Each structure stands twice: as C-alpha cells, then as structure tokens.
Short mmCIF file of N, CA and C in Angstrom, two decimals:
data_model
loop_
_atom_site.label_atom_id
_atom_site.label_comp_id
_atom_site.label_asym_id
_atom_site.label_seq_id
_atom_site.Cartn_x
_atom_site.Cartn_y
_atom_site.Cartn_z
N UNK A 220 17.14 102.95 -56.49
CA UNK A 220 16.80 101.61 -56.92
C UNK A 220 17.86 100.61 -56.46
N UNK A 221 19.28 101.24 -56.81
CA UNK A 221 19.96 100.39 -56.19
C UNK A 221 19.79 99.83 -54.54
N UNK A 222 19.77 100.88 -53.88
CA UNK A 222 19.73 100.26 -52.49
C UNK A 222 18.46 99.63 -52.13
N UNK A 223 17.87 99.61 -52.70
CA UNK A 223 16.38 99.01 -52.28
C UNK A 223 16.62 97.42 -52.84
N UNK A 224 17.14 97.30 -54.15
CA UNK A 224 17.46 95.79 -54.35
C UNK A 224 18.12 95.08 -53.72
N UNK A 225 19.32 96.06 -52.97
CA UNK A 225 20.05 95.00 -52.15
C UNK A 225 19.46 94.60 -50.78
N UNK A 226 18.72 96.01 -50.24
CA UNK A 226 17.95 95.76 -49.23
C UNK A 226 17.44 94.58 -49.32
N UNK A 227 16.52 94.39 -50.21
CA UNK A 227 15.99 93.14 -50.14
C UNK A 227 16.15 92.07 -50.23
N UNK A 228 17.61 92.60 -50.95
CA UNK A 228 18.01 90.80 -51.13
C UNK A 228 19.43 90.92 -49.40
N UNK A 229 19.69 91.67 -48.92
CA UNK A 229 20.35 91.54 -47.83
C UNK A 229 18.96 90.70 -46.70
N UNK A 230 17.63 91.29 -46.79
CA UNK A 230 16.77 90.81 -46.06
C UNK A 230 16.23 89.43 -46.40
N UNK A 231 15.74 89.10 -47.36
CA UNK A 231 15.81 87.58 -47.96
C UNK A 231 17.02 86.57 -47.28
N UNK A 232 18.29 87.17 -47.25
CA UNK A 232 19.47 86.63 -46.96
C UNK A 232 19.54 86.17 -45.54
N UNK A 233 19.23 87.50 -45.28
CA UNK A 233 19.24 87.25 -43.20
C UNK A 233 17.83 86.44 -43.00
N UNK A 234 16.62 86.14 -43.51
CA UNK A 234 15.23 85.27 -43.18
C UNK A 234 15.71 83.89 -43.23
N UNK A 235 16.28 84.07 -44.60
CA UNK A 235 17.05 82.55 -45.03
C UNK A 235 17.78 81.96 -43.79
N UNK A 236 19.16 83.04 -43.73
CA UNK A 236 20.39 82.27 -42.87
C UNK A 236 19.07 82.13 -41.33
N UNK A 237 18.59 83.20 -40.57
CA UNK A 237 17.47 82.87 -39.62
C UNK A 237 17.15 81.44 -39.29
N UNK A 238 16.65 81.16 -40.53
CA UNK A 238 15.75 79.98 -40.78
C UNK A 238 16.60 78.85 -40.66
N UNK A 239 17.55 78.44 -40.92
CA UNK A 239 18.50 77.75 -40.99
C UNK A 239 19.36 77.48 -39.70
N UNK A 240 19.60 78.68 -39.05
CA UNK A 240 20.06 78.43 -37.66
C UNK A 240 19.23 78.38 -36.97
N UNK A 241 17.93 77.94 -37.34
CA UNK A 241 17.06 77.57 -36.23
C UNK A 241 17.06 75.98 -36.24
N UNK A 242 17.92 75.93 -37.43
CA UNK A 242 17.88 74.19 -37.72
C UNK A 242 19.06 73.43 -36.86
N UNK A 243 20.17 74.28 -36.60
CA UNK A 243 21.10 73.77 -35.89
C UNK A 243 20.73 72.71 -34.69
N UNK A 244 21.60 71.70 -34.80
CA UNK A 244 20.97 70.73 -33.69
C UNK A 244 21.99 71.39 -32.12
N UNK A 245 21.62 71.36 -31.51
CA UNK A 245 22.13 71.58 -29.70
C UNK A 245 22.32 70.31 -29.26
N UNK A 246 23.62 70.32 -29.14
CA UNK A 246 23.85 69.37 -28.73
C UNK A 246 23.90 68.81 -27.33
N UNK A 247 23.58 67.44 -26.41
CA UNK A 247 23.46 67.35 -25.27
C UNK A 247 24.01 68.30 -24.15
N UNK A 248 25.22 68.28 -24.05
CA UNK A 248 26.03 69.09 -23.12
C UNK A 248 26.59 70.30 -23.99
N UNK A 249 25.98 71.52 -23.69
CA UNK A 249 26.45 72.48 -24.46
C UNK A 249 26.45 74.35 -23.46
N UNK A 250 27.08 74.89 -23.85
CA UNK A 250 27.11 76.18 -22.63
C UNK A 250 25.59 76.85 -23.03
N UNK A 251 25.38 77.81 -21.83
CA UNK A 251 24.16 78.40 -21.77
C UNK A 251 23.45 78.64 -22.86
N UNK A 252 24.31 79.59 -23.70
CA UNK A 252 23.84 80.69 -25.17
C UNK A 252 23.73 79.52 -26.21
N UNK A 253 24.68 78.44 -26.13
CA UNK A 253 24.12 77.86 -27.50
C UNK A 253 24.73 77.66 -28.86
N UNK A 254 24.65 76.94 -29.88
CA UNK A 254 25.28 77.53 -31.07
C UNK A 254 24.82 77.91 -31.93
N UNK A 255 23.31 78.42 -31.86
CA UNK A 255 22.41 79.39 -32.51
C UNK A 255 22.50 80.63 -32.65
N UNK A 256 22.82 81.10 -31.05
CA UNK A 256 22.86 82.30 -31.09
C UNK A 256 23.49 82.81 -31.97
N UNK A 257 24.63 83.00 -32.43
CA UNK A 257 25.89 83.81 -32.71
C UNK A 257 25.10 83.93 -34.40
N UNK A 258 24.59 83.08 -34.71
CA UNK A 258 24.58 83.63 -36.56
C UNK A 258 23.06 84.36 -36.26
N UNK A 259 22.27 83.98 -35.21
CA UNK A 259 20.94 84.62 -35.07
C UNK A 259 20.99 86.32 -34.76
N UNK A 260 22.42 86.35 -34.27
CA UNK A 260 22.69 87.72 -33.96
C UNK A 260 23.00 88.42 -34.96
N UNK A 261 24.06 87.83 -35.81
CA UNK A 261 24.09 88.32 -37.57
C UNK A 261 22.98 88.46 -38.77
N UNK A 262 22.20 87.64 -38.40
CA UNK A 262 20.90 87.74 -39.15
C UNK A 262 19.93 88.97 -38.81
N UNK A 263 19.95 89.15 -37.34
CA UNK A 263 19.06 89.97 -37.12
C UNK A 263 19.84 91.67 -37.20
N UNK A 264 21.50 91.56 -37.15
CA UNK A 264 22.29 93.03 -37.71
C UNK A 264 22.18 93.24 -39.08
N UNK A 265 22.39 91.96 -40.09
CA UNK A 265 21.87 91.78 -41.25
C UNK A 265 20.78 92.53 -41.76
N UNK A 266 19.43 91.97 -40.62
CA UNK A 266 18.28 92.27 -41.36
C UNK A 266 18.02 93.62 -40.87
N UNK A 267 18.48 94.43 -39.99
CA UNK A 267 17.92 95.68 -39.65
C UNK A 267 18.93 96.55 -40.87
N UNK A 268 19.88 96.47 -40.94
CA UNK A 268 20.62 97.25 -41.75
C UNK A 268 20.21 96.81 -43.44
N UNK A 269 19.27 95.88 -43.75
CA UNK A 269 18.99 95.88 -44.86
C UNK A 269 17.17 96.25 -44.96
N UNK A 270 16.49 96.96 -44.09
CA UNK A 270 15.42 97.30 -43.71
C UNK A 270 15.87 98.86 -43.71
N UNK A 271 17.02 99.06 -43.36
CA UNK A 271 17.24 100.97 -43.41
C UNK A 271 17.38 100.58 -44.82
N UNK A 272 18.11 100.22 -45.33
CA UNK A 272 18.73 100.60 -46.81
C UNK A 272 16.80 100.30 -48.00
N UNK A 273 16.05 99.63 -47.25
CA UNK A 273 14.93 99.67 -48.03
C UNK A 273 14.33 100.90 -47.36
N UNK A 274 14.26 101.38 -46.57
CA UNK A 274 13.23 102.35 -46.37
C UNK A 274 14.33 103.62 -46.06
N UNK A 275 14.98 103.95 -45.95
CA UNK A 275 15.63 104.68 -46.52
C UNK A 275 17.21 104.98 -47.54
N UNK A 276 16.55 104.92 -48.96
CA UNK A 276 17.89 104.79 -49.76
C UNK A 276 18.22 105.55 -50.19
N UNK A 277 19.43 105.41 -50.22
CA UNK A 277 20.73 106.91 -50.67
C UNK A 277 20.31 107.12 -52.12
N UNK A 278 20.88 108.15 -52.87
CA UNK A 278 20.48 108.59 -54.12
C UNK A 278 21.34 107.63 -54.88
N UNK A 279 21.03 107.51 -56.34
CA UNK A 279 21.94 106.72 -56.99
C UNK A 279 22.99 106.60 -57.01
N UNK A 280 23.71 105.27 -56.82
CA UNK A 280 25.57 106.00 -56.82
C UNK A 280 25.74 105.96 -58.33
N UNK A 281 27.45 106.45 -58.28
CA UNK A 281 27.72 106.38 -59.77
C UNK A 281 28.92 105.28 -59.25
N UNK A 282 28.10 103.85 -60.36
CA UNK A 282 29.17 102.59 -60.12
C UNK A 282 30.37 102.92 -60.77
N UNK A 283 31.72 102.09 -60.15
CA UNK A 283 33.24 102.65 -60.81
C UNK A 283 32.90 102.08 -62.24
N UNK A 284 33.79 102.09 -62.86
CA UNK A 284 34.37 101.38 -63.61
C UNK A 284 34.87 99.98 -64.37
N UNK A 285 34.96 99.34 -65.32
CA UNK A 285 35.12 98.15 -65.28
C UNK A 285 36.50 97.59 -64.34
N UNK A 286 37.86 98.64 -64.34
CA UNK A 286 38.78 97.72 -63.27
C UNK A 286 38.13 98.24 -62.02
N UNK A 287 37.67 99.01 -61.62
CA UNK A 287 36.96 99.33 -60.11
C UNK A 287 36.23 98.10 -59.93
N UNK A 288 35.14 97.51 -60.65
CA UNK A 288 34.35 96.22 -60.53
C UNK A 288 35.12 94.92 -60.51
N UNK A 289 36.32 95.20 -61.62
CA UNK A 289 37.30 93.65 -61.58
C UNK A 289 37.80 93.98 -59.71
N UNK A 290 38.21 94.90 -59.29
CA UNK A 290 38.88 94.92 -57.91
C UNK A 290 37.74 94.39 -56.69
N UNK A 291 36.73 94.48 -56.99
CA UNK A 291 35.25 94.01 -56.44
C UNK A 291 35.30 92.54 -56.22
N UNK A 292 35.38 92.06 -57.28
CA UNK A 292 35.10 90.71 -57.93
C UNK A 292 36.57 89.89 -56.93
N UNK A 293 37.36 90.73 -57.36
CA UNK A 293 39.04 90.05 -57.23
C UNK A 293 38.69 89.80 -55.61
N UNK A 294 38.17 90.82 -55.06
CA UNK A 294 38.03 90.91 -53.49
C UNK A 294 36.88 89.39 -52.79
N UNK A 295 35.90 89.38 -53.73
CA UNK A 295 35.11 88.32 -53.32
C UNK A 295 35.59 86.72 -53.57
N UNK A 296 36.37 86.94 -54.79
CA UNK A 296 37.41 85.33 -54.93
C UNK A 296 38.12 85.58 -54.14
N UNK A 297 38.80 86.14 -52.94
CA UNK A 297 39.61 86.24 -52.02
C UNK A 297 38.74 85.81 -50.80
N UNK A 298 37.62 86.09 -50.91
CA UNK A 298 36.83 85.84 -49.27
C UNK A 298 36.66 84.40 -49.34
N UNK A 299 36.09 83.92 -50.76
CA UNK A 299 35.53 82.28 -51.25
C UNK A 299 36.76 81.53 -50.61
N UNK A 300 37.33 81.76 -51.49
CA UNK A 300 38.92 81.24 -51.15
C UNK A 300 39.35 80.76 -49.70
N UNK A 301 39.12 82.09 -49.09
CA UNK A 301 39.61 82.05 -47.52
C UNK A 301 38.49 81.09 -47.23
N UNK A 302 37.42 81.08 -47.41
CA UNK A 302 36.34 80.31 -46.51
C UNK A 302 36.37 78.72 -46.97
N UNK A 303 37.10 78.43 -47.81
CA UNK A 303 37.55 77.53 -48.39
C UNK A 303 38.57 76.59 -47.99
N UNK A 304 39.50 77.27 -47.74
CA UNK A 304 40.87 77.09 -46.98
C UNK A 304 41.01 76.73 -45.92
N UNK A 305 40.38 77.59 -45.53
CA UNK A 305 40.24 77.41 -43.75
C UNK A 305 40.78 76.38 -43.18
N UNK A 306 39.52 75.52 -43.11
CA UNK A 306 40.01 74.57 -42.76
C UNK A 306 41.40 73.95 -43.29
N UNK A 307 41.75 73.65 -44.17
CA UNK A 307 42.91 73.26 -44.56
C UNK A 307 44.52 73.46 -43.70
N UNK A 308 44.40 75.19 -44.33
CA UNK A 308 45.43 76.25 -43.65
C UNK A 308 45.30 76.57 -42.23
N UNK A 309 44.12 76.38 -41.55
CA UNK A 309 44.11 76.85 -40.60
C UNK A 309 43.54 78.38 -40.29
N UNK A 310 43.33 78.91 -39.64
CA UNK A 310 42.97 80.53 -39.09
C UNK A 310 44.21 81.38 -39.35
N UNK A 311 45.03 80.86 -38.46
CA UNK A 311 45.94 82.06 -38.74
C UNK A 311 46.53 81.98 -39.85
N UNK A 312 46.89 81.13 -40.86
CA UNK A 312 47.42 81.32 -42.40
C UNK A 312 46.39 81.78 -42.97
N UNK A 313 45.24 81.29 -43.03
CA UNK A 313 44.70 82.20 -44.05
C UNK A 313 44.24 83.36 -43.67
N UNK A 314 44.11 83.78 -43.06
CA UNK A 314 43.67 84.85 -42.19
C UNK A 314 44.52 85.89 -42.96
N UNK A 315 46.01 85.64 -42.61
CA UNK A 315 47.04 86.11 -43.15
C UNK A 315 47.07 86.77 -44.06
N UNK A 316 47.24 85.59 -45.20
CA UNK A 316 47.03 85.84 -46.51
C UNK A 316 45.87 86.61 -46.80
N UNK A 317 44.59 86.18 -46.56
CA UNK A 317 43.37 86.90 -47.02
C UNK A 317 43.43 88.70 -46.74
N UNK A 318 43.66 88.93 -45.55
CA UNK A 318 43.78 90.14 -44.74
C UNK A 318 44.81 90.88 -45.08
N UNK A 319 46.15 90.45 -45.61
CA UNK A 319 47.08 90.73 -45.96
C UNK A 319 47.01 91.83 -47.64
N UNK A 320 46.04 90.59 -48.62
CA UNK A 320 45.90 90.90 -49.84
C UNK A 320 44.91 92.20 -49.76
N UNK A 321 43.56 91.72 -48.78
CA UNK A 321 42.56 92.95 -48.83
C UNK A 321 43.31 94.62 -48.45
N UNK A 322 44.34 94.21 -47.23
CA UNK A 322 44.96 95.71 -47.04
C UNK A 322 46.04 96.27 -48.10
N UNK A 323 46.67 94.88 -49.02
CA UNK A 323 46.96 95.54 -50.15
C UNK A 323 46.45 96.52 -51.27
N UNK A 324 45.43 95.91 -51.41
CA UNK A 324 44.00 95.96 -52.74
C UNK A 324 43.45 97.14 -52.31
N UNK A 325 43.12 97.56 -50.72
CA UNK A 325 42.63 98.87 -50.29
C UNK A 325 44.06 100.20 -50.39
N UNK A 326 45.26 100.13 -50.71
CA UNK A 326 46.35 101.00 -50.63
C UNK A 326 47.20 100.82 -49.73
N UNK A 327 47.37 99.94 -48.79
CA UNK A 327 48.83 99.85 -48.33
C UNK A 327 49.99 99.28 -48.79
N UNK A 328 51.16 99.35 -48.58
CA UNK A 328 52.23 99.17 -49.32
C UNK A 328 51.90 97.96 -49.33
N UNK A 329 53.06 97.05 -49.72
CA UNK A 329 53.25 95.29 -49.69
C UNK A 329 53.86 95.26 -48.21
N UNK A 330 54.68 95.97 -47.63
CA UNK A 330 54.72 95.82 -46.07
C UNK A 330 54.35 96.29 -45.47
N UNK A 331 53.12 97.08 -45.58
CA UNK A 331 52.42 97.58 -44.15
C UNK A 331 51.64 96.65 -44.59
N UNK A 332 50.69 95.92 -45.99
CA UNK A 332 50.08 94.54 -45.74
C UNK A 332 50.23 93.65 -45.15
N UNK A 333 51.56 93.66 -45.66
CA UNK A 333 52.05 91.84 -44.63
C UNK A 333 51.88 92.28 -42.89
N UNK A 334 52.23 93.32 -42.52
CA UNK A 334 51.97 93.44 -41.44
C UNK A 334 50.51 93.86 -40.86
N UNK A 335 49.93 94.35 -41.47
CA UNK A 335 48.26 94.19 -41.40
C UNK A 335 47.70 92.57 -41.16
N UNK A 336 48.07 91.80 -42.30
CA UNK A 336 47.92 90.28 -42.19
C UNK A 336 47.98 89.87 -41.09
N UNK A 337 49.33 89.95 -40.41
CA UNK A 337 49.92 89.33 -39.15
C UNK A 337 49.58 89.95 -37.90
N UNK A 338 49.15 91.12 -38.02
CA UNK A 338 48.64 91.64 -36.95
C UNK A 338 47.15 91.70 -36.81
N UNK A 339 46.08 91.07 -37.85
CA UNK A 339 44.77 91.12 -37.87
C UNK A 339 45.01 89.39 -37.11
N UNK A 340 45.58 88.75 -38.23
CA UNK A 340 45.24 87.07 -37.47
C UNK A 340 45.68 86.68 -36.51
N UNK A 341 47.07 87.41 -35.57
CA UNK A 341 47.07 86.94 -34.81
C UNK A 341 46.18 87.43 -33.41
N UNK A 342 45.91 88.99 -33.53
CA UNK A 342 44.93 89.81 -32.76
C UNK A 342 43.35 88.51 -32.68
N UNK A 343 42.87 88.42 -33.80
CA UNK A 343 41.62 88.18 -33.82
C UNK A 343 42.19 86.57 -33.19
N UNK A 344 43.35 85.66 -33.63
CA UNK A 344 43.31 84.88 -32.50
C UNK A 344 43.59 84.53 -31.70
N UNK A 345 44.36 85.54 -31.14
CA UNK A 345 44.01 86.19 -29.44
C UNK A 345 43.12 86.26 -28.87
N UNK A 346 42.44 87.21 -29.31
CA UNK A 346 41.18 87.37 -28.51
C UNK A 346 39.84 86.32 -29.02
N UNK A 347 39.89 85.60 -29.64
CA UNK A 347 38.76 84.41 -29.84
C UNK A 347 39.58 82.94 -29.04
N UNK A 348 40.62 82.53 -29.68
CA UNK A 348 41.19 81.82 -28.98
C UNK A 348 41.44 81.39 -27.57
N UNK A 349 42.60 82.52 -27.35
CA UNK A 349 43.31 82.36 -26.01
C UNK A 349 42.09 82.93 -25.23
N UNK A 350 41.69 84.02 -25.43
CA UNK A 350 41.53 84.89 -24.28
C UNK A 350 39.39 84.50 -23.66
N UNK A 351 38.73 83.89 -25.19
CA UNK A 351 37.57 83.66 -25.49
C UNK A 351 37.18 82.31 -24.95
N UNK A 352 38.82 81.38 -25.63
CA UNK A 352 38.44 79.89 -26.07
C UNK A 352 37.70 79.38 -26.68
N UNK A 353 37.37 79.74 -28.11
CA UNK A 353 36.68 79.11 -29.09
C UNK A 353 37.38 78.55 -29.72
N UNK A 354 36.72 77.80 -30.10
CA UNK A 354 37.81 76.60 -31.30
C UNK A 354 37.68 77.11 -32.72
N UNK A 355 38.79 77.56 -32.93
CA UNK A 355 39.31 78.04 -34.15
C UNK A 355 39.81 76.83 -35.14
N UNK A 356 39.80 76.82 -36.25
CA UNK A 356 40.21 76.02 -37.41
C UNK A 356 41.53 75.68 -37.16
N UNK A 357 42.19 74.67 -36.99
CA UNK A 357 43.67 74.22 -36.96
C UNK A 357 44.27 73.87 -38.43
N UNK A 358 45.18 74.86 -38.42
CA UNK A 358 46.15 74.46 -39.95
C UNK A 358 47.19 72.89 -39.61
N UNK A 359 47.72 72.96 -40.72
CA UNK A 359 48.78 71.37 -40.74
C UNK A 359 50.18 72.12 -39.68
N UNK A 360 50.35 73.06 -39.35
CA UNK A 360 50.84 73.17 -37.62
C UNK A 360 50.26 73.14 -36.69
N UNK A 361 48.90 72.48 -36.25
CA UNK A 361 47.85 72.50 -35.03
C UNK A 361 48.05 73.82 -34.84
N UNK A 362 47.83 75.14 -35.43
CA UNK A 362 47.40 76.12 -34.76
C UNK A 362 46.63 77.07 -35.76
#
C-alpha cells in the first residue's frame, strides 16, 4: 500500500511539474535544447520510476521510529532551506552547508562532512559551471 501511494502521488507530481514546463516561455535567442528540456527530462525519470513503484510494489516496509522520522523531517528542512538560500548564499555556500549536514546525518564524522560539503560543491561546480557553463546562483562573493 505504501508504495502504490507514493507511486501515485510521485506520478501526479511529475504530470503536474510536465505541465508546467510546458509553460516555460523560450526566450528569443536561446541554444538548441531549450529551457524545457531539462525538468521535462526529470518529469519523465520521475514518472517512470513512480509507474514501477505502482505496478510493482515492494512488500510493506517496517517504518523507523519516531527519531528515525524526526531525522527524515530534519533532512527535508535542510533541502527547503537550501532551496531557499540559494540564491542568497550562492551555490557553493549552500551547497556546502546543505551537503555537509546530509553526510553528517547519514554517519560521517564532522570532518569527513565538512569535507564531503567542499568536495560535493565545488565538484558539482566544476563541472556545471566551468566545464558546462551554466549559470549557477551567485552568493554575496560573485561566486
């Protein structure tokens, strides 16, 4: 039962976001692909992986616990947050921080986190940045 609810609501989710990036305006001068594509591609990994989980679902799990669920919760005010920030902080600070706390929260020390942090944000903007050239979020250091 469980996986079938989320299925559906993962599939509702991806029709929705779909629907919505079909709304995106294109702007005059813009490269080949577009700025549709990229969430149309998430919608449609979205929606196939929430189409297995409806037609074929795992047996019931056994949910943790109430601090297993607070660590759940704690994890999703960490994503809000980051998506929040962003702009503000920039990519690579929050990146940081966000990535930093999640490899805490999953079992790494406090310094193999911090170095998880620093080595996820600056990797990911490497290769989107420099190496991609997408325009990444600028913190109050332009970077």
């Amino acid at each position: 039962m469980t996986d079938r609810l989320i299925g559906a609501t993962g599939l509702a989710i991806a029709v929705f976001f779909a629907w919505r990036a079909t709304l995106i305006e294109e702007p005059f001068i813009s490269d080949p692909v577009g700025p549709r594509i990229f969430p149309l591609i998430i919608c449609v990994l979205l929606g196939l992986a929430s189409l297995g989980m409806l037609l074929r679902p795992d047996p019931e799990p056994d949910w943790p616990a109430l601090p297993g669920l607070m660590e759940v919760a704690a994890g999703t005010v960490v994503l809000v947050a980051y998506a929040e920030l962003l702009p503000q902080l920039g990519f690579i600070i929050a990146t940081f921080f966000a990535a930093g706390y999640l490899a805490w929260r999953l079992g790494a020390s406090p310094l193999r986190a911090t170095l998880a942090g620093v080595t996820i944000s600056l990797g990911i903007y490497a290769v989107f940045h420099l190496i991609l050239g997408l325009a990444l979020a600028r913190g109050p250091f332009g970077f």
